[in-house]
Amino acid sequence: MIPLNADLHCHSTYSDGLLEPAEVVARAARNGVELLALTDHDEIGGLPEARATASEFGVRFVNGVEVSVSWGDQTVHIVGLGLDPDNAALREGLASVRAGRDGRAARMSDALAAIGIRGAYEGALKYVGNPALVSRSHFARYLVEIGAARDVKTVFDHYLVRGKPGYVEHVWATMDDALGWIHGAGGIAVVAHPGRYRLSKAELNTLFERFHDLGGGAIEVVSGSHHRESTLEFARVARRFGFLASRASDFHGPGESSVDLGGADRLPEDLTPVWSRF
Ligand code: AMP
Ligand code: MN
Ligand code: MN
Ligand code: MN
């Protein structure tokens, strides 16, 4: 049997993606995606446009979001799938997370000014599609524009990750709040790209245990934004905890993402896909 081409994690201009929601969906359809979730960072404003376009193209659509969470001194991303975008607590919770982004961007800009890069906030704003959602990606695009580094990936490595001059600490949602909002809106919570966190095996295990205790249901076993070699490791985690398995490109835009919509590897066959719920 040919498995469903599901892609349950990607971004539009409502957060740090390069394409409008309708363009994301059209591209997904062209790429053969049969089931798609749009999961903008801390934002669900793009869902109506994406859903309407998916219906035109005959692509099944799942409402999604990617919530920024502080876990100890790390940032962890939790995707919510199949949620009701009209749920008031979810909307208020996401608004509260977004509200911190402006101040953070100003602090990032100050940090970059201190090493001689002035006007980074204004520069980043040129790349922002949603004024409530200024992200490091927008700063990265501006830093490429002024020649600070050759591409977005290099800008991150040299300027925008912890220990580098443009990085500032920030407090996001708690894990409890994020799962509370997702579950309250009828959704299922998914740990995004678990292979990307700077956590030891033991620390990751603690994260999965807490996530499981809070009713978290799935993890991205296959993600375009962690290494392919991580698939086997997280397939084992899914089996051990009884998590459903998700498959995700984490597509942000042509030229910026190495994995295109619908282009991630297939899930290992013995796992239960998270889309068995939809
Ligand atoms: P923010 O939510 O503002 O902290 O931005 C996080 C986003 O930055 C992620 O969702 C990615 O799109 C992007 N990002 C983070 N780390 C990297 C990296 N090393 N290379 C390229 N993009 C990155
Ligand atoms: Mn992103
Ligand atoms: Mn992420
Ligand atoms: Mn993402």
mmCIF file of C-alpha atoms and ligand atoms in Angstrom:
data_model
loop_
_atom_site.group_PDB
_atom_site.id
_atom_site.type_symbol
_atom_site.label_atom_id
_atom_site.label_comp_id
_atom_site.label_asym_id
_atom_site.label_seq_id
_atom_site.Cartn_x
_atom_site.Cartn_y
_atom_site.Cartn_z
ATOM 1 C CA MET A 1 0.000 0.000 0.000
ATOM 2 C CA ILE A 2 1.317 3.460 -0.836
ATOM 3 C CA PRO A 3 1.391 5.501 2.383
ATOM 4 C CA LEU A 4 -0.442 8.813 2.564
ATOM 5 C CA ASN A 5 1.690 11.809 1.673
ATOM 6 C CA ALA A 6 1.088 13.779 4.871
ATOM 7 C CA ASP A 7 3.048 16.892 5.825
ATOM 8 C CA LEU A 8 2.066 18.168 9.249
ATOM 9 C CA HIS A 9 4.439 21.062 9.890
ATOM 10 C CA CYS A 10 5.197 24.101 7.700
ATOM 11 C CA HIS A 11 5.182 27.896 7.768
ATOM 12 C CA SER A 12 3.662 30.841 5.923
ATOM 13 C CA THR A 13 4.130 34.615 5.978
ATOM 14 C CA TYR A 14 1.935 34.637 9.100
ATOM 15 C CA SER A 15 5.161 33.657 10.874
ATOM 16 C CA ASP A 16 8.606 33.193 9.316
ATOM 17 C CA GLY A 17 7.703 31.416 6.069
ATOM 18 C CA LEU A 18 8.345 33.034 2.703
ATOM 19 C CA LEU A 19 5.028 32.099 1.029
ATOM 20 C CA GLU A 20 1.452 33.232 1.699
ATOM 21 C CA PRO A 21 -0.818 30.481 3.105
ATOM 22 C CA ALA A 22 -2.499 30.029 -0.297
ATOM 23 C CA GLU A 23 0.906 29.692 -1.988
ATOM 24 C CA VAL A 24 2.017 27.119 0.579
ATOM 25 C CA VAL A 25 -1.078 25.028 -0.085
ATOM 26 C CA ALA A 26 -0.785 25.337 -3.885
ATOM 27 C CA ARG A 27 2.826 24.221 -3.709
ATOM 28 C CA ALA A 28 1.949 21.331 -1.411
ATOM 29 C CA ALA A 29 -0.760 20.214 -3.855
ATOM 30 C CA ARG A 30 1.715 20.402 -6.742
ATOM 31 C CA ASN A 31 4.141 18.287 -4.722
ATOM 32 C CA GLY A 32 1.511 15.595 -4.167
ATOM 33 C CA VAL A 33 0.736 16.312 -0.513
ATOM 34 C CA GLU A 34 -2.598 14.708 0.409
ATOM 35 C CA LEU A 35 -2.896 15.858 4.020
ATOM 36 C CA LEU A 36 -1.417 19.177 5.134
ATOM 37 C CA ALA A 37 -1.171 21.143 8.381
ATOM 38 C CA LEU A 38 -0.036 24.764 8.472
ATOM 39 C CA THR A 39 1.812 25.337 11.759
ATOM 40 C CA ASP A 40 2.950 28.933 12.042
ATOM 41 C CA HIS A 41 4.925 29.964 15.110
ATOM 42 C CA ASP A 42 2.567 31.100 17.901
ATOM 43 C CA GLU A 43 -0.016 32.151 15.298
ATOM 44 C CA ILE A 44 -3.180 30.708 13.773
ATOM 45 C CA GLY A 45 -4.206 33.679 11.596
ATOM 46 C CA GLY A 46 -3.236 31.944 8.343
ATOM 47 C CA LEU A 47 -5.488 28.920 8.845
ATOM 48 C CA PRO A 48 -8.700 30.189 7.166
ATOM 49 C CA GLU A 49 -6.877 31.109 3.929
ATOM 50 C CA ALA A 50 -4.954 27.832 3.938
ATOM 51 C CA ARG A 51 -8.078 25.775 4.601
ATOM 52 C CA ALA A 52 -10.062 27.499 1.834
ATOM 53 C CA THR A 53 -7.239 26.960 -0.655
ATOM 54 C CA ALA A 54 -6.808 23.337 0.396
ATOM 55 C CA SER A 55 -10.468 22.761 -0.310
ATOM 56 C CA GLU A 56 -10.047 24.200 -3.844
ATOM 57 C CA PHE A 57 -7.113 21.884 -4.494
ATOM 58 C CA GLY A 58 -8.718 18.823 -2.903
ATOM 59 C CA VAL A 59 -6.009 18.591 -0.230
ATOM 60 C CA ARG A 60 -7.184 17.470 3.227
ATOM 61 C CA PHE A 61 -6.281 20.154 5.746
ATOM 62 C CA VAL A 62 -5.541 20.061 9.487
ATOM 63 C CA ASN A 63 -5.445 23.202 11.650
ATOM 64 C CA GLY A 64 -2.084 23.594 13.328
ATOM 65 C CA VAL A 65 0.272 25.828 15.279
ATOM 66 C CA GLU A 66 3.867 25.604 16.546
ATOM 67 C CA VAL A 67 4.088 26.937 20.097
ATOM 68 C CA SER A 68 7.366 28.314 21.473
ATOM 69 C CA VAL A 69 8.000 26.825 24.923
ATOM 70 C CA SER A 70 10.724 27.430 27.508
ATOM 71 C CA TRP A 71 11.990 24.164 28.927
ATOM 72 C CA GLY A 72 14.635 24.851 31.561
ATOM 73 C CA ASP A 73 17.099 27.079 29.756
ATOM 74 C CA GLN A 74 16.153 25.660 26.340
ATOM 75 C CA THR A 75 13.497 26.572 23.803
ATOM 76 C CA VAL A 76 11.369 23.637 22.700
ATOM 77 C CA HIS A 77 8.701 23.717 20.010
ATOM 78 C CA ILE A 78 5.368 21.974 20.508
ATOM 79 C CA VAL A 79 3.094 21.570 17.504
ATOM 80 C CA GLY A 80 -0.654 21.445 18.079
ATOM 81 C CA LEU A 81 -2.745 19.662 15.439
ATOM 82 C CA GLY A 82 -6.467 19.390 14.834
ATOM 83 C CA LEU A 83 -7.357 22.285 17.060
ATOM 84 C CA ASP A 84 -10.329 24.638 17.080
ATOM 85 C CA PRO A 85 -8.940 28.029 16.055
ATOM 86 C CA ASP A 86 -11.903 29.807 17.671
ATOM 87 C CA ASN A 87 -11.051 28.505 21.137
ATOM 88 C CA ALA A 88 -10.693 31.585 23.351
ATOM 89 C CA ALA A 89 -8.028 30.255 25.738
ATOM 90 C CA LEU A 90 -5.866 29.119 22.823
ATOM 91 C CA ARG A 91 -6.206 32.489 21.099
ATOM 92 C CA GLU A 92 -5.376 34.392 24.301
ATOM 93 C CA GLY A 93 -2.475 32.107 25.114
ATOM 94 C CA LEU A 94 -0.917 32.497 21.676
ATOM 95 C CA ALA A 95 -1.471 36.263 21.813
ATOM 96 C CA SER A 96 0.444 36.357 25.099
ATOM 97 C CA VAL A 97 3.376 34.461 23.550
ATOM 98 C CA ARG A 98 3.413 36.744 20.499
ATOM 99 C CA ALA A 99 3.300 39.812 22.747
ATOM 100 C CA GLY A 100 6.799 39.075 24.028
ATOM 101 C CA ARG A 101 8.327 39.084 20.547
ATOM 102 C CA ASP A 102 8.520 42.850 19.974
ATOM 103 C CA GLY A 103 10.533 43.489 23.124
ATOM 104 C CA ARG A 104 12.784 40.556 22.301
ATOM 105 C CA ALA A 105 13.367 41.916 18.795
ATOM 106 C CA ALA A 106 14.319 45.294 20.262
ATOM 107 C CA ARG A 107 16.812 43.563 22.585
ATOM 108 C CA MET A 108 18.222 41.596 19.648
ATOM 109 C CA SER A 109 18.621 44.816 17.723
ATOM 110 C CA ASP A 110 20.444 46.449 20.656
ATOM 111 C CA ALA A 111 22.721 43.427 20.952
ATOM 112 C CA LEU A 112 23.580 43.640 17.252
ATOM 113 C CA ALA A 113 24.116 47.424 17.506
ATOM 114 C CA ALA A 114 26.684 46.740 20.206
ATOM 115 C CA ILE A 115 28.819 44.937 17.612
ATOM 116 C CA GLY A 116 28.299 47.677 15.036
ATOM 117 C CA ILE A 117 25.236 46.382 13.147
ATOM 118 C CA ARG A 118 22.766 49.241 13.414
ATOM 119 C CA GLY A 119 19.108 49.394 12.447
ATOM 120 C CA ALA A 120 18.605 45.630 12.513
ATOM 121 C CA TYR A 121 15.072 45.902 13.899
ATOM 122 C CA GLU A 122 13.965 48.163 11.060
ATOM 123 C CA GLY A 123 15.838 45.955 8.631
ATOM 124 C CA ALA A 124 14.165 42.801 9.914
ATOM 125 C CA LEU A 125 10.761 44.469 9.671
ATOM 126 C CA LYS A 126 11.150 44.667 5.885
ATOM 127 C CA TYR A 127 10.907 40.871 5.839
ATOM 128 C CA VAL A 128 8.048 40.569 8.319
ATOM 129 C CA GLY A 129 4.650 39.565 6.941
ATOM 130 C CA ASN A 130 2.832 39.743 10.271
ATOM 131 C CA PRO A 131 3.757 42.638 12.574
ATOM 132 C CA ALA A 132 2.908 40.507 15.633
ATOM 133 C CA LEU A 133 5.471 37.923 14.632
ATOM 134 C CA VAL A 134 9.036 39.180 14.389
ATOM 135 C CA SER A 135 11.379 36.205 14.472
ATOM 136 C CA ARG A 136 15.060 35.458 14.286
ATOM 137 C CA SER A 137 14.467 34.344 10.694
ATOM 138 C CA HIS A 138 13.544 37.908 9.717
ATOM 139 C CA PHE A 139 16.726 39.237 11.316
ATOM 140 C CA ALA A 140 18.651 36.519 9.503
ATOM 141 C CA ARG A 141 17.278 37.595 6.106
ATOM 142 C CA TYR A 142 18.258 41.190 6.814
ATOM 143 C CA LEU A 143 21.760 40.167 7.924
ATOM 144 C CA VAL A 144 22.185 38.269 4.657
ATOM 145 C CA GLU A 145 20.995 41.376 2.788
ATOM 146 C CA ILE A 146 23.717 43.541 4.369
ATOM 147 C CA GLY A 147 26.357 40.899 3.705
ATOM 148 C CA ALA A 148 26.967 39.842 7.310
ATOM 149 C CA ALA A 149 27.001 36.221 6.128
ATOM 150 C CA ARG A 150 26.354 34.382 2.898
ATOM 151 C CA ASP A 151 23.101 32.664 3.801
ATOM 152 C CA VAL A 152 20.516 32.323 6.534
ATOM 153 C CA LYS A 153 22.046 29.175 7.984
ATOM 154 C CA THR A 154 25.455 30.846 8.363
ATOM 155 C CA VAL A 155 23.886 33.937 9.908
ATOM 156 C CA PHE A 156 22.307 31.749 12.572
ATOM 157 C CA ASP A 157 25.572 29.993 13.325
ATOM 158 C CA HIS A 158 27.536 33.253 13.628
ATOM 159 C CA TYR A 159 25.014 35.675 15.113
ATOM 160 C CA LEU A 160 21.691 34.276 16.272
ATOM 161 C CA VAL A 161 22.258 31.218 18.448
ATOM 162 C CA ARG A 162 23.138 31.214 22.146
ATOM 163 C CA GLY A 163 26.656 32.455 22.766
ATOM 164 C CA LYS A 164 26.622 34.593 19.609
ATOM 165 C CA PRO A 165 26.298 38.387 19.673
ATOM 166 C CA GLY A 166 22.714 38.757 18.408
ATOM 167 C CA TYR A 167 21.223 36.131 20.693
ATOM 168 C CA VAL A 168 19.148 37.245 23.669
ATOM 169 C CA GLU A 169 17.453 35.074 26.274
ATOM 170 C CA HIS A 170 13.679 35.015 26.224
ATOM 171 C CA VAL A 171 10.923 33.402 28.263
ATOM 172 C CA TRP A 172 8.262 31.653 26.148
ATOM 173 C CA ALA A 173 5.195 29.660 27.234
ATOM 174 C CA THR A 174 5.492 26.897 29.817
ATOM 175 C CA MET A 175 5.058 23.292 28.669
ATOM 176 C CA ASP A 176 1.983 23.031 30.910
ATOM 177 C CA ASP A 177 0.372 26.102 29.352
ATOM 178 C CA ALA A 178 1.131 25.050 25.775
ATOM 179 C CA LEU A 179 -0.372 21.585 26.237
ATOM 180 C CA GLY A 180 -3.287 23.064 28.163
ATOM 181 C CA TRP A 181 -4.115 25.418 25.277
ATOM 182 C CA ILE A 182 -3.758 22.697 22.643
ATOM 183 C CA HIS A 183 -5.824 20.125 24.533
ATOM 184 C CA GLY A 184 -8.398 22.734 25.555
ATOM 185 C CA ALA A 185 -8.919 23.467 21.862
ATOM 186 C CA GLY A 186 -9.446 19.764 21.121
ATOM 187 C CA GLY A 187 -6.009 19.277 19.546
ATOM 188 C CA ILE A 188 -3.221 16.775 19.876
ATOM 189 C CA ALA A 189 0.247 17.932 21.001
ATOM 190 C CA VAL A 190 3.366 16.887 19.074
ATOM 191 C CA VAL A 191 7.021 17.429 20.039
ATOM 192 C CA ALA A 192 8.544 19.199 17.017
ATOM 193 C CA HIS A 193 11.944 18.124 15.601
ATOM 194 C CA PRO A 194 13.117 16.361 18.798
ATOM 195 C CA GLY A 195 16.541 15.785 17.272
ATOM 196 C CA ARG A 196 17.308 19.488 17.250
ATOM 197 C CA TYR A 197 17.496 20.245 20.955
ATOM 198 C CA ARG A 198 20.746 20.567 22.836
ATOM 199 C CA LEU A 199 19.684 18.058 25.451
ATOM 200 C CA SER A 200 21.394 14.886 26.617
ATOM 201 C CA LYS A 201 19.604 11.539 26.185
ATOM 202 C CA ALA A 202 18.622 11.669 29.863
ATOM 203 C CA GLU A 203 17.345 15.240 29.565
ATOM 204 C CA LEU A 204 15.350 14.384 26.454
ATOM 205 C CA ASN A 205 13.858 11.444 28.285
ATOM 206 C CA THR A 206 12.733 13.739 31.095
ATOM 207 C CA LEU A 207 11.124 16.001 28.515
ATOM 208 C CA PHE A 208 9.246 13.075 26.935
ATOM 209 C CA GLU A 209 8.120 11.816 30.354
ATOM 210 C CA ARG A 210 6.715 15.210 31.306
ATOM 211 C CA PHE A 211 5.118 15.612 27.883
ATOM 212 C CA HIS A 212 3.535 12.168 28.217
ATOM 213 C CA ASP A 213 2.278 12.898 31.766
ATOM 214 C CA LEU A 214 0.647 16.083 30.493
ATOM 215 C CA GLY A 215 -1.233 14.100 27.834
ATOM 216 C CA GLY A 216 1.092 14.855 24.904
ATOM 217 C CA GLY A 217 0.291 12.396 22.141
ATOM 218 C CA ALA A 218 2.892 12.420 19.382
ATOM 219 C CA ILE A 219 6.419 13.272 18.286
ATOM 220 C CA GLU A 220 7.901 14.162 14.921
ATOM 221 C CA VAL A 221 9.817 10.999 14.133
ATOM 222 C CA VAL A 222 10.602 12.368 10.675
ATOM 223 C CA SER A 223 11.397 16.078 10.386
ATOM 224 C CA GLY A 224 13.044 18.156 7.687
ATOM 225 C CA SER A 225 14.718 20.136 10.440
ATOM 226 C CA HIS A 226 16.515 17.368 12.244
ATOM 227 C CA HIS A 227 18.944 14.848 10.811
ATOM 228 C CA ARG A 228 17.668 11.783 9.007
ATOM 229 C CA GLU A 229 19.764 9.664 11.359
ATOM 230 C CA SER A 230 17.472 10.801 14.180
ATOM 231 C CA THR A 231 14.544 8.878 12.699
ATOM 232 C CA LEU A 232 15.535 5.514 14.164
ATOM 233 C CA GLU A 233 16.188 7.016 17.590
ATOM 234 C CA PHE A 234 12.808 8.748 17.730
ATOM 235 C CA ALA A 235 10.985 5.766 16.286
ATOM 236 C CA ARG A 236 12.251 3.885 19.357
ATOM 237 C CA VAL A 237 11.045 6.707 21.615
ATOM 238 C CA ALA A 238 7.602 6.601 19.981
ATOM 239 C CA ARG A 239 7.348 2.834 20.562
ATOM 240 C CA ARG A 240 8.529 3.106 24.160
ATOM 241 C CA PHE A 241 6.116 5.878 25.174
ATOM 242 C CA GLY A 242 3.262 4.868 22.890
ATOM 243 C CA PHE A 243 3.449 8.183 21.036
ATOM 244 C CA LEU A 244 1.872 8.546 17.610
ATOM 245 C CA ALA A 245 4.373 9.457 14.898
ATOM 246 C CA SER A 246 4.338 12.607 12.807
ATOM 247 C CA ARG A 247 6.013 13.405 9.503
ATOM 248 C CA ALA A 248 7.012 16.984 8.805
ATOM 249 C CA SER A 249 8.965 19.028 6.295
ATOM 250 C CA ASP A 250 9.127 22.176 8.506
ATOM 251 C CA PHE A 251 9.180 23.971 5.161
ATOM 252 C CA HIS A 252 9.794 27.742 5.351
ATOM 253 C CA GLY A 253 10.312 28.600 1.693
ATOM 254 C CA PRO A 254 12.036 27.777 -1.577
ATOM 255 C CA GLY A 255 15.768 28.254 -1.284
ATOM 256 C CA GLU A 256 15.700 28.343 2.520
ATOM 257 C CA SER A 257 14.495 24.857 3.358
ATOM 258 C CA SER A 258 16.327 21.744 2.278
ATOM 259 C CA VAL A 259 13.178 19.606 2.456
ATOM 260 C CA ASP A 260 10.257 20.740 0.303
ATOM 261 C CA LEU A 261 6.577 20.316 1.177
ATOM 262 C CA GLY A 262 5.735 16.613 1.174
ATOM 263 C CA GLY A 263 9.400 15.745 0.674
ATOM 264 C CA ALA A 264 10.342 14.322 4.065
ATOM 265 C CA ASP A 265 11.183 10.613 4.421
ATOM 266 C CA ARG A 266 8.403 8.112 5.017
ATOM 267 C CA LEU A 267 7.642 7.011 8.558
ATOM 268 C CA PRO A 268 8.873 3.591 9.671
ATOM 269 C CA GLU A 269 6.020 1.236 8.810
ATOM 270 C CA ASP A 270 5.299 -0.183 12.238
ATOM 271 C CA LEU A 271 4.534 3.196 13.825
ATOM 272 C CA THR A 272 1.003 4.553 14.117
ATOM 273 C CA PRO A 273 0.823 7.842 12.238
ATOM 274 C CA VAL A 274 -0.622 10.825 14.060
ATOM 275 C CA TRP A 275 -2.997 11.267 11.123
ATOM 276 C CA SER A 276 -4.819 8.105 12.179
ATOM 277 C CA ARG A 277 -6.581 10.657 14.458
ATOM 278 C CA PHE A 278 -7.839 12.884 11.644
HETATM 279 P P1 AMP B 1 12.386 32.404 16.807
HETATM 280 O O1 AMP B 1 11.059 31.729 17.054
HETATM 281 O O2 AMP B 1 12.238 33.867 16.546
HETATM 282 O O3 AMP B 1 13.394 32.100 17.869
HETATM 283 O O4 AMP B 1 12.940 31.809 15.454
HETATM 284 C C1 AMP B 1 13.082 30.418 15.343
HETATM 285 C C2 AMP B 1 13.197 30.070 13.872
HETATM 286 O O5 AMP B 1 14.480 30.372 13.397
HETATM 287 C C3 AMP B 1 13.038 28.587 13.627
HETATM 288 O O6 AMP B 1 11.697 28.240 13.531
HETATM 289 C C4 AMP B 1 13.731 28.424 12.308
HETATM 290 O O7 AMP B 1 12.873 28.835 11.267
HETATM 291 C C5 AMP B 1 14.849 29.432 12.409
HETATM 292 N N1 AMP B 1 16.107 28.804 12.839
HETATM 293 C C6 AMP B 1 16.468 28.481 14.096
HETATM 294 N N2 AMP B 1 17.714 27.968 14.110
HETATM 295 C C7 AMP B 1 18.139 27.964 12.830
HETATM 296 C C8 AMP B 1 19.346 27.563 12.171
HETATM 297 N N3 AMP B 1 20.390 27.076 12.868
HETATM 298 N N4 AMP B 1 19.426 27.718 10.821
HETATM 299 C C9 AMP B 1 18.400 28.235 10.136
HETATM 300 N N5 AMP B 1 17.230 28.629 10.699
HETATM 301 C C10 AMP B 1 17.122 28.497 12.013
HETATM 302 MN MN MN B 2 10.686 28.997 11.798
HETATM 303 MN MN MN B 3 10.538 24.666 15.223
HETATM 304 MN MN MN B 4 8.666 24.982 12.344
#
